[in-house]
CSV table of C-alpha atoms in Angstrom, one decimal:
chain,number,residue,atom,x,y,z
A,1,UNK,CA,-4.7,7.5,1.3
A,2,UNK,CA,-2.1,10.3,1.3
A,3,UNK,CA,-0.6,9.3,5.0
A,4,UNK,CA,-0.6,5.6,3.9
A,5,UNK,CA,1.4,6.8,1.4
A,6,UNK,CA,4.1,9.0,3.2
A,7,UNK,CA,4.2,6.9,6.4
A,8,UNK,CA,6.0,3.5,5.1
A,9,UNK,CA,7.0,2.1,7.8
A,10,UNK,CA,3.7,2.5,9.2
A,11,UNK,CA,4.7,3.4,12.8
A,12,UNK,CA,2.3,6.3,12.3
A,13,UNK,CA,4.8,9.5,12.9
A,14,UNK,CA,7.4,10.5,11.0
A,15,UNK,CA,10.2,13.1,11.5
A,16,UNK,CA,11.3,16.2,10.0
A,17,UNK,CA,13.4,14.1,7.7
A,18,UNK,CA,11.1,11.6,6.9
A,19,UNK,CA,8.1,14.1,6.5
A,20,UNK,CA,10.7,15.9,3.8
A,21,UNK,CA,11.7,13.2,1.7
A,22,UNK,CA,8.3,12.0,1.1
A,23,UNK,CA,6.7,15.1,0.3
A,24,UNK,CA,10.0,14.9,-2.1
A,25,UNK,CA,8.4,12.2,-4.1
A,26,UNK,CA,5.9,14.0,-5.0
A,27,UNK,CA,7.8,17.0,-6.4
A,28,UNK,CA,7.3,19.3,-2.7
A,29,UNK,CA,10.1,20.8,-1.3
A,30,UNK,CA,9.1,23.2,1.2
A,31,UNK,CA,8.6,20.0,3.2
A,32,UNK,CA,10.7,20.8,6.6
A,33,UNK,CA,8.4,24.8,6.4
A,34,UNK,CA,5.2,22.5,6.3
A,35,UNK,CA,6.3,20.2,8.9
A,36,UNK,CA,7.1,23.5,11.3
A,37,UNK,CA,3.6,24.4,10.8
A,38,UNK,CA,2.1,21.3,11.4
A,39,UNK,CA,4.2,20.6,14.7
A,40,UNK,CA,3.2,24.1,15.8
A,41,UNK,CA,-0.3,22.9,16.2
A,42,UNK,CA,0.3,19.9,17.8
A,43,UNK,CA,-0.2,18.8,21.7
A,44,UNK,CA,3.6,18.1,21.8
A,45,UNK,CA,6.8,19.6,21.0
A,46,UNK,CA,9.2,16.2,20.2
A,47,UNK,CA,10.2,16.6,16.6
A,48,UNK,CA,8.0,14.0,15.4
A,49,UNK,CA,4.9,14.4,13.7
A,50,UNK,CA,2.0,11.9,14.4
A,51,UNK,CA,-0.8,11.2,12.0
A,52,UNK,CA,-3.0,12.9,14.7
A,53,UNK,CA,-1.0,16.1,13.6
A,54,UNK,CA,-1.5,15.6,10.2
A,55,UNK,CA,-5.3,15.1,10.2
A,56,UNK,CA,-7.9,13.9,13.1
A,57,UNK,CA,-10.2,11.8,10.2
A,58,UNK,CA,-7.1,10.7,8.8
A,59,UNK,CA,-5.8,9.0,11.7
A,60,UNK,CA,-9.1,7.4,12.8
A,61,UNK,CA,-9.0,5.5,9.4
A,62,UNK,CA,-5.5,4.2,9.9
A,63,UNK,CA,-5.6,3.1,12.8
A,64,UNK,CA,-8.7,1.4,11.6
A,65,UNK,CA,-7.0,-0.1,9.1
A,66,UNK,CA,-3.9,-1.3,10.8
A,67,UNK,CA,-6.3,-2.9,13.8
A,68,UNK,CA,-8.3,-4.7,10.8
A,69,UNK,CA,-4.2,-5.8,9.2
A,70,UNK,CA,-2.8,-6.8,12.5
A,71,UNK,CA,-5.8,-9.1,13.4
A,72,UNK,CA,-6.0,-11.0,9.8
A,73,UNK,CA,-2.0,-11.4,10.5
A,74,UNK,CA,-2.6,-13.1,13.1
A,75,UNK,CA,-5.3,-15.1,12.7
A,76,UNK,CA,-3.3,-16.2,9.6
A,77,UNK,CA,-0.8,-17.0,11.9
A,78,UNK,CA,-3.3,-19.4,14.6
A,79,UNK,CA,-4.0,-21.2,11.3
A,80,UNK,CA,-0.6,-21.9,10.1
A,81,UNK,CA,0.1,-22.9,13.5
A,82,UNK,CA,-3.2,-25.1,13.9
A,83,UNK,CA,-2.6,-26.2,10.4
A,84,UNK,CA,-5.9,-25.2,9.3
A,85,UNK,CA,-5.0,-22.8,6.4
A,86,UNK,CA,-5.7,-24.3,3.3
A,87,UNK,CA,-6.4,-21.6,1.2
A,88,UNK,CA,-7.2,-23.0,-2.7
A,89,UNK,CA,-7.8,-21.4,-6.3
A,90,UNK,CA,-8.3,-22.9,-9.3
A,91,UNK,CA,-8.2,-20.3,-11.6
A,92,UNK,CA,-6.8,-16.9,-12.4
A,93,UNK,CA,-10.0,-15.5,-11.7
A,94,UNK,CA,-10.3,-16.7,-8.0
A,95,UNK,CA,-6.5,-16.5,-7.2
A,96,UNK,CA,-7.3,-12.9,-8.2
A,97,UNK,CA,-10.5,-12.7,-5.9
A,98,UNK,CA,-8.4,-14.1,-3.6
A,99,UNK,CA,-5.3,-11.5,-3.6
A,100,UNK,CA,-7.8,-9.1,-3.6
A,101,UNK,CA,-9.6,-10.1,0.2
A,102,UNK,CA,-5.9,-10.4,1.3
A,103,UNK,CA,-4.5,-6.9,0.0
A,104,UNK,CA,-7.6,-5.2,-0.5
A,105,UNK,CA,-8.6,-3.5,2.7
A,106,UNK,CA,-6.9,-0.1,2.2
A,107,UNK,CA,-7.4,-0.3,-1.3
A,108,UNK,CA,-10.9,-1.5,-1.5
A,109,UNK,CA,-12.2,1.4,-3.9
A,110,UNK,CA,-9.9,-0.1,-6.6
A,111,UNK,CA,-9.2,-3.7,-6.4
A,112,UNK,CA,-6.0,-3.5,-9.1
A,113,UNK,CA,-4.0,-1.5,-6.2
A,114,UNK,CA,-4.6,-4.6,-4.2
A,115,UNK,CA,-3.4,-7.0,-7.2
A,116,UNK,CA,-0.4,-4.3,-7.4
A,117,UNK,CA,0.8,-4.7,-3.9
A,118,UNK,CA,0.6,-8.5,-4.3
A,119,UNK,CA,2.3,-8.9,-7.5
A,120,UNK,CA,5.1,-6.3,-5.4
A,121,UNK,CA,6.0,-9.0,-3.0
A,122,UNK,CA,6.1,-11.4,-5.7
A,123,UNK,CA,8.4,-9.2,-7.9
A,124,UNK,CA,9.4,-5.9,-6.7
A,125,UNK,CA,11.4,-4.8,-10.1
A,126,UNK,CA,8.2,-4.3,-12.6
A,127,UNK,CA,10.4,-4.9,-15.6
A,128,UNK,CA,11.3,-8.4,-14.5
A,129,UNK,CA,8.7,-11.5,-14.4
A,130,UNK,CA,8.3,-14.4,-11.7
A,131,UNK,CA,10.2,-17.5,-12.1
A,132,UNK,CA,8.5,-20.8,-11.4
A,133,UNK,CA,10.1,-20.8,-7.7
A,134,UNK,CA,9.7,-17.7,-6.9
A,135,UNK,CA,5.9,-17.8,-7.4
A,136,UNK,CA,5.3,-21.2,-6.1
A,137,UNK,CA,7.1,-19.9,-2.7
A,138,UNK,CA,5.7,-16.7,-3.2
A,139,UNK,CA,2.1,-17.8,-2.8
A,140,UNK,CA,2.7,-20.0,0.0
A,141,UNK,CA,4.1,-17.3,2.0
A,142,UNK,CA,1.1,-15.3,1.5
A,143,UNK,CA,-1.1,-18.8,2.6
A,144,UNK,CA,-2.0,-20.8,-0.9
A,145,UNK,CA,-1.6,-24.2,-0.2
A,146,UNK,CA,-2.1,-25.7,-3.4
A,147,UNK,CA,-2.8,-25.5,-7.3
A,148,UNK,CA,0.7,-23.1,-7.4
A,149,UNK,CA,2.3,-24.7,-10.0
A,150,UNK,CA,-1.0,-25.4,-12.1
A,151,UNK,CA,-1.9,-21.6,-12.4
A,152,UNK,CA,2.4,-20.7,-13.1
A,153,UNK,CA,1.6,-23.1,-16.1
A,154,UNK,CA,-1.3,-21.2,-17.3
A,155,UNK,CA,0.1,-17.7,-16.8
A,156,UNK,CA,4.2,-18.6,-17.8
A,157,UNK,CA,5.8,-17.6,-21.1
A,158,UNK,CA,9.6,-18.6,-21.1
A,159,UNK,CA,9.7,-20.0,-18.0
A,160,UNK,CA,8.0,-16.4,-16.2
A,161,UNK,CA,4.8,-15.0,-15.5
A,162,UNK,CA,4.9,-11.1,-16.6
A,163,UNK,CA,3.1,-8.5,-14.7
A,164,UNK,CA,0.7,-8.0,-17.8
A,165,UNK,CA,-0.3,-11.7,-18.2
A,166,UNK,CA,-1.0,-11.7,-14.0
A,167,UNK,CA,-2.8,-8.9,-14.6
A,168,UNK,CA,-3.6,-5.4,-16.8
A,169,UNK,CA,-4.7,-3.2,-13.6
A,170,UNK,CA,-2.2,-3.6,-11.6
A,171,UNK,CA,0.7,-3.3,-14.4
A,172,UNK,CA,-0.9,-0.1,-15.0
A,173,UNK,CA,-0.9,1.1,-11.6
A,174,UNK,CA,3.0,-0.2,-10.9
A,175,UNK,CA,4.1,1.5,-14.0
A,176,UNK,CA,2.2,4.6,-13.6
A,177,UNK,CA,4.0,5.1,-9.9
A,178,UNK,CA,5.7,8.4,-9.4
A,179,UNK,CA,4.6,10.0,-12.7
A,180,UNK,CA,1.6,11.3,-10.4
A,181,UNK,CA,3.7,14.0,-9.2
A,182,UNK,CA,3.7,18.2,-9.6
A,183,UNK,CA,5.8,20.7,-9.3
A,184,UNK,CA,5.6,22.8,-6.8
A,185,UNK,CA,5.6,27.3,-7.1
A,186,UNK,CA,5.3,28.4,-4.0
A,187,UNK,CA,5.6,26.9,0.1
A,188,UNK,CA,2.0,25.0,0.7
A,189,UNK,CA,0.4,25.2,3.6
A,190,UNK,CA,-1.1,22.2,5.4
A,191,UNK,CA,-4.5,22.4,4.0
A,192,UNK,CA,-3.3,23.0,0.5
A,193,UNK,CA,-1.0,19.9,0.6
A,194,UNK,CA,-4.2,17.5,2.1
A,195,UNK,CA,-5.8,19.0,-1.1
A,196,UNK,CA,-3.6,18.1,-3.4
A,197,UNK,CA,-2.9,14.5,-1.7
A,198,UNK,CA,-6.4,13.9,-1.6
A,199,UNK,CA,-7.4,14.2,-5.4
A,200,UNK,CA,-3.5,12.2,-6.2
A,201,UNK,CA,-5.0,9.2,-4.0
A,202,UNK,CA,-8.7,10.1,-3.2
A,203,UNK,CA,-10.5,8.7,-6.3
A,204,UNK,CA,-13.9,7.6,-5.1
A,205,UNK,CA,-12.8,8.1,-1.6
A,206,UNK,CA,-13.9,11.0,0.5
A,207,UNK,CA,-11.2,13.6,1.5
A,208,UNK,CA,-10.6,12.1,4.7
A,209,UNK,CA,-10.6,8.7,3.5
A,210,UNK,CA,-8.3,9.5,0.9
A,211,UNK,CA,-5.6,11.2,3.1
A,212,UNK,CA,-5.9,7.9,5.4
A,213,UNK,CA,-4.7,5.4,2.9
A,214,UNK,CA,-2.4,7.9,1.4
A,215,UNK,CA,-0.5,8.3,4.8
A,216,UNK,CA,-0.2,4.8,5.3
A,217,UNK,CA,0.1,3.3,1.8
């Protein structure tokens, strides 16, 4: 979970720069010492650190992931172009189910990180709700053909669905982001930092696991 997490733009490397602003967000600073002593290890001498250099286990998982992402993309893709995705939900309950297959794959130990990352491209500013537009589009860019404006009606107050009416998990998880942080004594070494990434985004995930999704989140 942890290189999910540091590696947004999930091109799996990252520079000095990059590798010390994200260990930033989580209250490290001593990020450009760790990424010396990571690099020193590594095969190659570029200034850019690859998620191979930042754990073997670790980068097996992503790139498991990403394979698993880039092929429901474009199979996605075929059916739009074969206009053969029809995608349907009824209720709040299967649009849910629904959000969760699409999102879920790196989060599938806790399916309200999934509802979190789609209510994100729905809304990225957690204190604002979804106008009717927005969510009708919304959905349809994700691949719901119909029933859009049927499940607004049920889930609108004022003309907007809220994050808490779409759904409790994943307002928790949005508005819990960044208070998961520490402060940070003394220079970590690498093993210490996987540690500490690994509880932040392990939980029920094994170490390896955990440092995965975090890498790439």
């Amino acid at each position: 979970a942890a290189w999910r997490e540091i590696d947004t733009s999930g091109d799996f490397k990252l520079t000095k720069t990059e590798f010390g602003e994200a260990l930033r967000r989580f209250g490290i600073t001593s990020g450009g010492f760790l990424f010396a002593l990571l690099e020193s290890s590594a095969s190659h001498k570029d200034g850019v650190l690859r998620v191979e250099d930042f754990d073997a286990g670790a980068a097996r998982i992503v790139r498991e992931i990403e394979a698993e992402e880039l092929e429901k993309v474009e199979k996605e893709k075929e059916g739009r172009r074969r206009g053969t995705v029809t995608t349907v939900t009824h209720t709040l309950e299967e649009l849910k189910a629904w959000l969760i297959h699409k999102f879920g794959k790196p989060f599938s130990f806790n399916p309200s990180l999934a509802l979190a990352a789609a209510w994100e491209q729905l809304q990225p500013d957690p204190t604002l709700g979804v106008g009717k537009a927005r969510w009708i589009t919304g959905l349809q860019e994700m691949g719901l053909s119909s029933n859009t404006e049927k499940l607004f009606a049920k889930l609108e107050h004022n003309g907007f669905v809220s994050l808490d009416a779409f759904d409790a998990g994943a307002a928790e998880v949005i508005h819990n982001k960044g208070k998961d942080t520490f402060t940070e004594i003394a220079p970590l070494e690498p093993e210490a930092l996987k540690d500490r990434l690994a509880q932040t985004y392990g939980r029920d995930l094994d170490r390896t696991a955990a440092l995965g999704v975090a890498w790439h989140a």
